Each structure stands twice: as C-alpha cells, then as structure tokens.
XYZ file of C-alpha atoms in Angstrom:
575
model
C 10.232 -53.134 -4.935
C 7.527 -54.242 -7.375
C 3.958 -52.953 -7.360
C 0.940 -54.995 -8.360
C -2.690 -55.561 -7.448
C -3.395 -56.196 -3.762
C -5.306 -59.442 -4.276
C -5.437 -61.027 -0.818
C -4.470 -59.244 2.437
C -1.657 -60.171 4.772
C 2.132 -60.356 4.757
C 4.234 -63.353 3.709
C 8.007 -63.681 4.021
C 10.000 -66.645 2.842
C 11.969 -68.434 0.168
C 10.967 -67.974 -3.476
C 9.777 -70.979 -5.445
C 9.843 -69.921 -9.102
C 7.160 -71.943 -10.804
C 7.961 -72.220 -14.482
C 6.644 -74.726 -16.920
C 8.541 -76.562 -19.601
C 7.032 -75.447 -22.847
C 6.600 -78.149 -25.418
C 8.519 -77.839 -28.668
C 5.911 -78.727 -31.249
C 6.962 -81.109 -34.035
C 6.259 -79.163 -37.209
C 7.561 -81.835 -39.587
C 5.192 -83.674 -41.891
C 4.590 -87.399 -41.490
C 4.184 -90.244 -43.985
C 0.685 -91.531 -44.659
C 1.781 -94.815 -43.067
C 2.270 -93.014 -39.722
C -1.229 -91.512 -39.512
C -2.792 -94.364 -37.541
C 0.108 -94.355 -35.057
C -0.295 -90.607 -34.482
C -4.048 -90.998 -33.969
C -3.415 -93.827 -31.490
C -0.900 -91.613 -29.614
C -3.517 -88.856 -29.525
C -6.181 -91.223 -28.172
C -3.816 -92.419 -25.430
C -2.927 -88.830 -24.510
C -6.631 -87.943 -24.255
C -7.211 -90.962 -22.002
C -4.302 -89.986 -19.730
C -5.424 -86.346 -19.656
C -8.929 -87.312 -18.543
C -7.503 -89.530 -15.795
C -5.296 -86.673 -14.552
C -8.154 -84.156 -14.543
C -10.412 -86.629 -12.747
C -7.798 -87.022 -9.981
C -7.438 -83.243 -9.634
C -11.226 -82.905 -9.509
C -11.504 -85.518 -6.747
C -8.719 -83.854 -4.729
C -10.328 -80.415 -5.089
C -13.717 -81.801 -4.062
C -12.196 -83.367 -0.930
C -10.368 -80.198 0.099
C -12.711 -77.428 -1.040
C -16.087 -79.000 -1.755
C -18.039 -79.927 -4.856
C -18.661 -76.357 -5.999
C -14.945 -75.479 -6.244
C -14.341 -78.709 -8.189
C -16.863 -77.768 -10.885
C -14.225 -76.003 -12.971
C -12.594 -79.399 -13.544
C -15.939 -80.778 -14.642
C -15.687 -78.121 -17.356
C -12.127 -79.273 -18.148
C -13.387 -82.853 -18.512
C -16.116 -81.640 -20.866
C -13.436 -79.982 -23.018
C -11.292 -83.143 -22.998
C -14.388 -85.129 -24.039
C -15.496 -82.655 -26.724
C -16.134 -84.734 -29.896
C -15.836 -81.655 -32.110
C -12.297 -80.960 -30.904
C -11.400 -84.660 -31.116
C -12.632 -84.954 -34.704
C -10.887 -81.715 -35.711
C -7.532 -83.047 -34.470
C -7.973 -86.465 -36.113
C -9.002 -84.877 -39.434
C -6.018 -82.521 -39.342
C -3.620 -85.445 -38.764
C -5.178 -87.337 -41.700
C -5.619 -84.486 -44.151
C -2.497 -82.424 -43.487
C -0.164 -85.295 -42.541
C 1.120 -83.618 -39.384
C 2.010 -84.929 -35.930
C -0.615 -85.275 -33.205
C 0.989 -82.595 -30.995
C 1.048 -80.139 -33.914
C -2.613 -80.866 -34.707
C -3.697 -80.450 -31.065
C -1.753 -77.191 -30.792
C -3.345 -75.747 -33.937
C -6.913 -76.839 -33.127
C -6.755 -75.606 -29.518
C -5.223 -72.284 -30.548
C -7.828 -71.730 -33.282
C -10.699 -72.333 -30.864
C -9.126 -70.336 -28.002
C -8.331 -67.360 -30.255
C -11.894 -67.377 -31.567
C -13.243 -67.318 -27.981
C -10.903 -64.475 -27.009
C -11.994 -62.378 -29.978
C -15.591 -62.328 -28.748
C -16.822 -59.447 -26.579
C -17.725 -61.855 -23.817
C -15.760 -62.114 -20.550
C -17.107 -65.591 -19.747
C -15.937 -67.074 -23.070
C -12.576 -65.313 -22.756
C -12.100 -67.025 -19.392
C -13.053 -70.367 -20.972
C -10.228 -69.825 -23.496
C -7.812 -70.055 -20.549
C -9.399 -73.373 -19.545
C -9.165 -74.678 -23.117
C -5.454 -73.833 -23.325
C -4.900 -75.463 -19.923
C -6.447 -78.708 -21.198
C -4.600 -78.410 -24.529
C -1.229 -77.998 -22.780
C -1.912 -81.081 -20.698
C -2.716 -83.153 -23.827
C 0.432 -81.938 -25.633
C 2.643 -82.616 -22.593
C 1.224 -86.125 -22.401
C 1.899 -86.632 -26.106
C 5.521 -85.508 -25.722
C 6.182 -87.097 -22.330
C 6.817 -83.762 -20.599
C 6.397 -83.798 -16.808
C 6.264 -80.395 -15.069
C 7.022 -79.668 -11.412
C 4.276 -81.062 -9.215
C 3.134 -78.428 -6.714
C 1.618 -81.174 -4.572
C 5.160 -82.301 -3.722
C 6.378 -79.061 -2.094
C 8.441 -80.042 0.944
C 9.188 -76.623 2.492
C 7.390 -73.336 3.130
C 7.641 -71.133 0.030
C 6.323 -68.082 -1.738
C 5.200 -69.146 -5.210
C 6.164 -66.743 -7.971
C 4.772 -67.486 -11.416
C 3.660 -65.860 -14.620
C 0.176 -67.046 -13.699
C -1.397 -69.969 -11.881
C -4.066 -72.060 -13.584
C -6.944 -73.782 -11.767
C -4.987 -77.038 -12.133
C -1.953 -75.467 -10.450
C -3.794 -74.162 -7.410
C -5.872 -77.316 -7.045
C -2.818 -79.577 -6.878
C -0.484 -77.447 -4.743
C 0.298 -78.424 -1.171
C -1.606 -75.645 0.589
C 0.111 -75.859 3.987
C 3.478 -75.173 2.335
C 2.406 -72.030 0.445
C 3.067 -68.781 2.332
C 1.960 -66.470 -0.473
C 1.610 -65.902 -4.229
C 2.971 -63.287 -6.614
C 2.253 -63.354 -10.353
C 3.040 -61.362 -13.483
C -0.565 -61.216 -14.656
C -4.064 -61.138 -13.188
C -6.426 -58.823 -11.339
C -8.635 -58.933 -8.251
C -11.107 -61.204 -10.052
C -8.509 -63.584 -11.529
C -8.525 -67.225 -10.454
C -5.286 -66.820 -8.482
C -6.665 -63.858 -6.518
C -9.954 -65.597 -5.748
C -8.196 -68.770 -4.617
C -5.743 -66.799 -2.441
C -8.607 -65.041 -0.660
C -10.432 -68.337 -0.255
C -7.330 -69.838 1.385
C -6.576 -66.585 3.276
C -3.070 -66.529 1.759
C -1.394 -63.138 1.033
C -1.184 -62.495 -2.704
C -0.109 -59.827 -5.170
C -1.030 -60.276 -8.836
C -0.513 -58.275 -12.013
C 3.055 -57.154 -11.194
C 4.035 -57.331 -14.851
C 7.490 -58.848 -14.429
C 8.059 -60.398 -10.997
C 9.232 -63.656 -12.630
C 12.021 -61.767 -14.415
C 13.402 -60.576 -11.079
C 13.959 -63.984 -9.483
C 15.768 -67.230 -10.217
C 14.383 -69.174 -7.261
C 15.707 -69.479 -3.718
C 15.763 -65.748 -2.962
C 14.046 -64.305 0.104
C 10.908 -62.346 -0.793
C 8.216 -60.338 0.943
C 4.653 -60.346 -0.381
C 2.479 -57.595 1.092
C -0.998 -58.542 -0.068
C -2.575 -55.582 1.719
C -0.530 -52.950 -0.126
C 0.151 -54.825 -3.395
C 3.943 -54.832 -2.902
C 6.577 -57.508 -3.614
C 10.165 -57.063 -2.374
C 12.913 -59.404 -3.594
C 16.044 -59.888 -1.446
C 15.106 -57.226 1.105
C 17.826 -55.561 3.161
C 18.136 -56.454 6.833
C 16.397 -53.197 7.747
C 13.458 -53.887 5.405
C 13.261 -57.467 6.635
C 13.137 -56.267 10.233
C 10.497 -53.668 9.334
C 8.273 -56.318 7.751
C 8.847 -58.797 10.565
C 7.489 -56.134 12.910
C 4.594 -55.466 10.516
C 3.811 -59.170 10.299
C 3.832 -59.582 14.077
C 1.541 -56.570 14.456
C -0.722 -57.951 11.727
C -0.975 -61.326 13.491
C -1.708 -59.653 16.842
C -4.332 -57.481 15.166
C -6.033 -60.470 13.501
C -6.145 -62.314 16.841
C -7.564 -59.224 18.535
C -10.231 -58.851 15.852
C -11.289 -62.457 16.465
C -12.375 -61.373 19.946
C -15.114 -59.272 18.306
C -16.729 -62.322 16.659
C -19.778 -62.519 18.933
C -20.056 -58.795 19.698
C -22.511 -56.509 17.873
C -21.460 -53.885 15.329
C -22.608 -50.978 17.484
C -21.203 -47.428 17.572
C -19.977 -45.803 20.775
C -23.327 -43.983 21.071
C -25.490 -47.064 20.505
C -26.298 -47.138 16.759
C -26.278 -50.773 15.590
C -25.544 -52.020 12.066
C -25.943 -55.494 10.573
C -22.749 -57.076 9.244
C -23.506 -59.969 6.920
C -21.570 -62.052 4.395
C -21.563 -62.462 0.629
C -21.328 -66.115 -0.412
C -21.114 -67.928 -3.731
C -21.632 -71.518 -2.590
C -23.254 -73.319 0.361
C -19.812 -74.306 1.682
C -18.955 -70.604 2.146
C -21.378 -70.494 5.099
C -18.604 -71.929 7.287
C -16.427 -68.855 6.704
C -19.380 -66.555 7.355
C -20.086 -68.139 10.741
C -16.382 -68.276 11.657
C -16.115 -64.512 11.147
C -19.252 -63.618 13.092
C -21.644 -62.827 10.231
C -25.136 -61.925 11.435
C -26.621 -63.354 8.272
C -26.051 -63.784 4.556
C -26.554 -60.535 2.658
C -25.950 -61.977 -0.800
C -26.097 -65.611 -1.854
C -25.135 -65.706 -5.528
C -27.012 -68.622 -7.078
C -25.087 -68.739 -10.367
C -22.794 -71.524 -9.104
C -25.708 -73.972 -9.397
C -26.054 -73.207 -13.097
C -22.405 -72.953 -14.197
C -20.072 -75.654 -15.577
C -22.769 -78.167 -16.412
C -24.776 -79.391 -19.411
C -28.314 -78.562 -18.290
C -30.381 -76.534 -15.824
C -30.183 -77.624 -12.177
C -33.322 -79.398 -11.013
C -35.724 -77.847 -8.528
C -34.679 -80.460 -5.969
C -30.980 -79.697 -6.368
C -31.627 -75.992 -5.865
C -33.968 -76.615 -2.927
C -31.303 -78.668 -1.122
C -28.664 -75.942 -1.608
C -30.925 -73.131 -0.341
C -32.239 -75.250 2.530
C -28.696 -76.152 3.608
C -27.697 -72.488 3.921
C -30.945 -71.515 5.672
C -30.553 -74.288 8.237
C -26.853 -73.586 8.809
C -27.640 -69.931 9.529
C -30.173 -71.064 12.139
C -32.778 -68.322 11.817
C -30.409 -65.547 10.749
C -31.476 -63.779 7.533
C -30.311 -65.305 4.246
C -30.804 -63.052 1.212
C -30.770 -65.151 -1.949
C -30.372 -63.397 -5.288
C -32.265 -64.924 -8.178
C -30.209 -65.965 -11.190
C -27.908 -63.187 -12.410
C -26.624 -64.700 -15.624
C -25.528 -62.797 -18.719
C -22.946 -60.034 -19.007
C -19.702 -61.866 -18.201
C -21.475 -65.127 -17.303
C -23.096 -67.379 -19.920
C -24.642 -70.812 -19.813
C -23.618 -73.181 -22.629
C -27.030 -74.879 -22.588
C -29.064 -71.661 -22.751
C -29.422 -69.948 -26.099
C -28.190 -66.431 -25.395
C -27.499 -63.838 -28.085
C -24.062 -62.444 -28.899
C -24.234 -58.787 -27.956
C -22.091 -55.719 -28.536
C -22.620 -54.623 -24.911
C -23.550 -57.713 -22.862
C -23.445 -55.800 -19.555
C -26.187 -53.562 -20.910
C -28.045 -56.394 -22.549
C -30.033 -59.556 -22.044
C -29.168 -60.563 -18.497
C -30.378 -61.157 -14.931
C -34.059 -60.292 -14.379
C -34.554 -59.494 -18.080
C -33.607 -63.031 -19.013
C -35.573 -64.585 -16.123
C -38.784 -62.800 -17.097
C -38.462 -64.304 -20.594
C -37.367 -67.763 -19.404
C -40.439 -68.075 -17.215
C -40.273 -71.820 -16.508
C -36.619 -71.579 -15.505
C -37.483 -68.651 -13.218
C -40.466 -70.449 -11.700
C -38.322 -73.506 -10.940
C -35.900 -71.348 -8.972
C -38.690 -69.484 -7.166
C -40.354 -72.785 -6.195
C -37.080 -74.037 -4.739
C -36.593 -70.770 -2.852
C -40.111 -70.748 -1.426
C -39.905 -74.390 -0.351
C -36.554 -73.726 1.364
C -38.051 -70.727 3.184
C -39.933 -73.183 5.430
C -36.539 -74.139 6.930
C -35.123 -70.732 7.811
C -35.224 -66.965 7.341
C -34.915 -66.573 3.565
C -35.308 -63.293 1.669
C -35.636 -63.181 -2.137
C -33.788 -60.527 -4.140
C -34.184 -59.643 -7.829
C -31.034 -58.383 -9.655
C -30.633 -55.733 -12.360
C -33.921 -53.920 -11.721
C -34.285 -50.709 -13.730
C -37.926 -49.829 -13.037
C -41.017 -50.743 -11.062
C -42.405 -52.548 -14.128
C -39.876 -55.388 -13.752
C -40.629 -55.707 -10.038
C -44.334 -56.089 -10.717
C -43.747 -58.669 -13.463
C -41.401 -60.699 -11.248
C -43.799 -60.535 -8.304
C -46.660 -61.688 -10.528
C -44.658 -64.831 -11.379
C -43.765 -65.280 -7.704
C -47.455 -65.093 -6.794
C -48.248 -67.741 -9.435
C -45.718 -70.058 -7.787
C -47.161 -69.351 -4.334
C -50.639 -70.275 -5.573
C -49.309 -73.533 -7.060
C -47.660 -74.439 -3.744
C -50.825 -73.525 -1.821
C -52.871 -75.811 -4.087
C -50.486 -78.694 -3.368
C -50.361 -77.930 0.351
C -46.599 -77.350 0.296
C -45.272 -75.245 3.164
C -43.347 -72.000 2.695
C -42.907 -68.701 4.534
C -46.108 -66.790 3.748
C -44.439 -63.546 4.891
C -41.236 -63.973 2.901
C -39.566 -60.620 2.179
C -38.815 -59.622 -1.410
C -36.278 -56.958 -2.336
C -34.194 -55.692 -5.223
C -30.607 -54.946 -6.141
C -30.141 -51.236 -6.768
C -27.301 -51.294 -9.290
C -28.717 -49.332 -12.230
C -28.807 -45.514 -11.959
C -32.491 -45.411 -12.968
C -33.351 -47.543 -9.927
C -31.309 -45.305 -7.632
C -32.969 -42.162 -8.991
C -36.495 -43.624 -8.664
C -35.861 -45.289 -5.305
C -38.857 -43.445 -3.828
C -41.172 -45.215 -6.306
C -39.524 -48.626 -5.915
C -39.547 -48.419 -2.107
C -43.348 -48.631 -2.175
C -43.187 -52.000 -3.971
C -40.501 -53.971 -2.088
C -39.417 -54.941 1.428
C -35.766 -53.906 1.143
C -33.016 -52.558 -1.094
C -29.482 -53.888 -1.553
C -27.104 -51.521 -3.319
C -24.732 -53.239 -5.739
C -21.987 -50.634 -5.876
C -19.753 -52.476 -8.366
C -22.250 -52.130 -11.210
C -23.752 -48.877 -9.907
C -20.319 -47.222 -10.179
C -19.675 -48.792 -13.566
C -22.992 -47.695 -15.052
C -23.106 -44.243 -13.444
C -19.545 -43.298 -14.380
C -19.597 -45.073 -17.785
C -16.448 -47.004 -16.863
C -15.709 -50.627 -17.708
C -14.024 -51.646 -14.456
C -12.180 -54.496 -16.234
C -10.552 -52.060 -18.696
C -6.999 -51.340 -17.493
C -6.707 -48.134 -19.537
C -9.602 -46.370 -17.829
C -9.609 -48.016 -14.401
C -8.620 -44.708 -12.737
C -12.028 -43.308 -13.691
C -13.709 -45.998 -11.590
C -14.057 -44.043 -8.333
C -16.528 -45.148 -5.647
C -15.729 -41.866 -3.856
C -17.161 -39.887 -6.779
C -19.712 -37.388 -5.362
C -22.308 -38.671 -7.864
C -22.075 -42.186 -6.392
C -22.379 -40.963 -2.803
C -25.407 -38.834 -3.672
C -27.125 -41.756 -5.376
C -26.472 -43.948 -2.326
C -27.891 -41.240 -0.065
C -30.992 -40.988 -2.239
C -31.595 -44.746 -2.021
C -31.138 -44.913 1.762
C -33.310 -41.846 2.403
C -36.099 -43.175 0.160
C -36.078 -46.572 1.875
C -36.248 -45.105 5.369
C -39.109 -42.835 4.378
C -41.113 -45.966 3.456
C -39.968 -47.897 6.542
C -37.801 -50.465 4.725
C -34.086 -51.182 5.163
C -31.164 -50.700 2.792
C -28.210 -53.071 2.559
C -25.088 -52.830 0.431
C -23.370 -55.858 -1.099
C -20.748 -54.304 -3.383
C -17.026 -53.846 -2.726
C -17.678 -50.547 -0.919
C -19.450 -52.346 1.932
C -16.247 -54.140 2.943
C -13.858 -51.239 2.326
C -12.595 -49.687 5.596
C -12.204 -46.325 3.834
C -15.937 -46.059 3.113
C -17.266 -47.440 6.414
C -17.676 -44.086 8.194
C -19.375 -42.470 5.184
C -21.845 -45.352 4.785
C -22.531 -45.329 8.515
C -23.195 -41.596 8.374
C -25.517 -42.032 5.388
C -27.604 -44.407 7.518
C -26.830 -47.708 5.759
C -28.574 -50.467 7.715
C -26.695 -53.551 6.540
C -23.122 -54.045 5.293
C -22.666 -57.229 3.232
C -19.113 -58.267 2.353
C -16.641 -61.121 2.032
C -16.650 -62.935 5.367
C -12.991 -62.228 6.129
C -13.664 -58.444 6.020
C -16.322 -58.529 8.761
C -14.032 -58.299 11.835
C -12.206 -55.261 10.416
C -15.397 -53.345 9.573
C -16.915 -54.252 12.939
C -13.859 -52.837 14.696
C -14.250 -49.490 12.900
C -17.957 -49.225 13.702
C -17.367 -50.055 17.379
C -14.796 -47.249 17.671
C -16.735 -44.329 16.211
C -19.908 -42.509 17.233
C -22.881 -42.286 14.909
C -22.971 -38.521 15.476
C -19.348 -38.167 14.361
C -20.045 -40.327 11.293
C -23.025 -38.139 10.342
C -20.987 -34.943 10.731
C -18.180 -36.385 8.620
C -20.573 -37.558 5.913
C -22.260 -34.168 5.737
C -18.830 -32.605 5.248
C -17.707 -34.951 2.437
C -21.023 -34.608 0.594
C -20.038 -30.971 0.026
C -16.662 -31.900 -1.471
C -16.125 -31.705 -5.226
C -13.693 -34.481 -6.138
C -13.183 -38.180 -5.366
C -9.594 -37.531 -4.249
C -10.682 -34.960 -1.648
C -13.218 -37.408 -0.234
C -10.753 -40.311 -0.223
C -8.076 -38.239 1.546
C -10.574 -37.151 4.203
C -11.660 -40.785 4.631
C -8.064 -41.916 5.162
C -7.586 -39.249 7.819
C -10.700 -40.119 9.816
C -9.907 -43.843 9.600
C -6.468 -43.127 11.066
C -8.065 -41.017 13.808
C -10.421 -43.895 14.690
C -8.166 -46.957 14.627
C -4.689 -45.600 13.960
C -4.354 -47.116 10.467
C-alpha cells in the first residue's frame, strides 16, 4: 500500500498503464563548421513541427474543455515562438560548434533553472512548461516518438512520474479510470485536471512508478490518498464493495440537487460554487449551486501578451450572470501577484511576494487597469445579480480607496447613460488577520464578507502551505483560526450583513458542523463538493451544531477539535 496526496475523490480499480517517456540521449559531440547550417536547418524544422503539434493539442483541448483550459498551450506556443530562445540556440550552434539537440537542451535548462531559482511560484510553474516545450523540440530533432495517450484502447489506471499539460490534454479521457503519480500536490496540474474530469487521483506518492511494470491490477483511492498494487482477493472484494457503496452514495446525493441546504430545525444556508472560468458554470448548475460565491477573474489576464479589453471582460461576466439566471454571482476583482504574475505587467521581484505587491494593492496603483475591470463588472450587472468583491483587504483605508474609484466609474457610466445595477453590493475577502480582527470596523463599510481561509490560515499561523517540511503546522482546526472566523461572523451579523466562506474549509465535511454552529451564512466551494455538504446540513439540527461549536471553542489543540469533528460527522451521516 502506497500513501500519497488525496487529489481527486473516488475509487478506481483496473489495469495499470505505466506511462514512461523515452528520454533523449543528447549528442554531446562537436560538429565541423561545415555542418552548422544543416544543424540550424534541422532546428528550424523541429521548431516548425513542434508548433504544429502544440497547435493541434490546443485545438483539441479547446473543443473538449473550452478556450480557457486551452490557454496553457497558448503559453507553450509563445515559448516555441520566443525569438530570444531561438537566437540563443542558433548562436550556441554557431559559436560552440555543437549539435542542435545539445544547444536546445542547454538553452532550455539554463532558462528553466533560472526561473526555478526565483522565489516566485508562478515562474517556477512556467519552468515546467518550458521544459515540456524543450523536450518536444528535442524529440522532434532526434525522431523520438513517445506513447500517444490519445490512442488508449482499453480502460486503464495511468501511473506516471508526473503528467504534463500536454499529456492530459491528449489522453483519451473515456479510457482513463484514475491517475497515480510520483510527484505533485493538490494544486498540481494533474490534481486539478483530475478534479475537473471527476476522475479519482492520488499524487505525490514518491515512488509508485517503481512498484509497477505495467499490466498489474491497481486500486486508486482518491478520497483517502491510497494506491494498492496487485491487491489480494480480499482487498479487491473490500474495494469493490466500497466502490459500489460510493456509486450508490453519489447517485443518492444527486437527488438533493434541487433541495435547500436546511437543517432539521429549519436553519437555511446558501451553498454556492467557486469557479475559475465561465465554462465552470455548467458544473455549478449540475451540482445544484444556489449561486457563484467566488468567480476568480485571473483567467482573463493569464497566458496572454496584453491586458484583456473591457469588452472581453464584459462578455465573460455577462455570460456567467445570465447563465445563473438571477442567482447571486460574486466576482472577485483581479487577485494577481504572490504566485501569479503577468508577463506584460511590470511587477517587482520580491523576497516575500505573498506579503507584497498584489491584489488590491496593485489595483489601487494600476488605476486604469482597475477601472477597466470595474466598468466591465458594472455593465454586466445589468444582466444579472452581480456582487463585487475586493481581495487582500487589510484595513478600511483600502476599502474606501477602492470604493472611490468604483464611484468614479459609476459617474462615468451615468454620464454616458449606460445601464448598471445602481444597488450593486460590494464586499471584501477577509483573508488577512488584521481584517478579521477589525471586522467590526469593516462591517460598517461593506455589504458582505467572504472569508478566504486558505490565506487566513497561512498568514495567521505563519505557515507557507506549499512548504512540505512545515505543512503539518497548517491546521484549519487551530483554535486561533476558529476564533477569528467567529469574530468575523459575529461582527457582520451585528451590522446586518452576511458572511460567506470561499476557502477549502467551506467544502470540507469535517468543518461543516462547526461553521454551521458559528452562524456562517454562505458556503462557497468546488461544485462537486456541494451535494456532500448539503447532505450533512440536512441531517443535523442548528441547535446541535451550536452546542458542538461552543464545546470545541473551549478545546486547546487542533487535534482535539479534529477528532471531535470526525466523531460528530460519523454520528450524523455514518462516515
């Protein structure tokens, strides 16, 4: 049995397909000066072929997943078209008299290593993309053809060291039962794609590829983060029973789609979805979301050469508002910086980017960029129930500055006679401890709060949640976190405004009863989590939730609180 990160829930059982790639043996010999032009010509042909291949993958991804998911291959095309990289390879062939594959390998590795050395998660991720493109160019130079995942002809569990965007985009989705990889975390590309496809996945096992040769029977338990190779008959039978129960449970949860999230004694909560692209609305509606609690707008700005136009943004926001047909759609203004950078926006290199120039801080400085987004949001509000939310607020000063810019935009639209919702609600993300502590002051200035628990935990506990060595310190059950959440909810209710939550805690079954007892009004989560959370809420009384929450608020350690939460969850739904 191998343990990894539970990346996408569900159970998969089937034959192992070990996905390994032939690694190119680079020609390290020197060439004669007379061969330089031939090597450059080979390089040019390989670039041409690489661009054609990426274009085909991009088109396939766009057809199957939509334009937004295909944008990563737009970035790959930009890398393949990069004149700086092209010139560096050509110059190395000429000056050092080496083969084209050797030159490509050295140039790509130099650039990728430089990106990885920077304290910037976004650029580190781009290093993966650069190596992906570089490998494709080298394979084309050497005539290496790897296994094509689009040609799978039987149902399999894919086991690999890792899966690149190119791998997952080309694979035959209806033949993939599950994934298991050596590397990766919950935010890795493989994990995100598995959740998007609702395929069970376990990542970050360390060595699953070393335990298989291909053809074995394997079990991937994406809910528990377990991979079992060649299970015994007893284990196989146990997991067959688990899988059948899981399928029955999923079908039963689907029956709740159009029912309200109301406790046994009549307390109703709003269950809404987090989305990253307009296309994600389909999943939200399929799972019974009562609205959109967080629409991340970064996708419009990423993997491109310039800012999105006002019209492009307007169409995206309008599409979601209309699709939700009057249900609330909370749209977060641009939250760039930290681990997300824009290549066309001059942003400083920082020692601590998560504590630096990002989100609302950047928007207040880049006023025209901010106004363009606010204009698009206001115009779209005429077509549905849109709420505007500012991220990374630390004090009331930022709220007032942002609202002053919003009012400028409203006046401009009024002058031009352009329609918008005159009563549009404006709220803030509460994800910085200073905002949580001064929630009573902020509640007088806004229409709602949305607690971003991922960053709130990170900042309050001084834990980098991406750092493997200290990940055990990242505890949402920490009493300090629960007390901050209580303070925010209490302050909002005192001023007559509502509090939502859009971090991981909102979709975690273990925290549902506590959040219900604290009086959280709106739970915003990945769409696929909604039926499960709804089921918990519909099987507990509000009074019991309040009693339980009062009890855990007097506990001293995260482990005590988590153990108590597991027990009450079992009492409620038997899991």
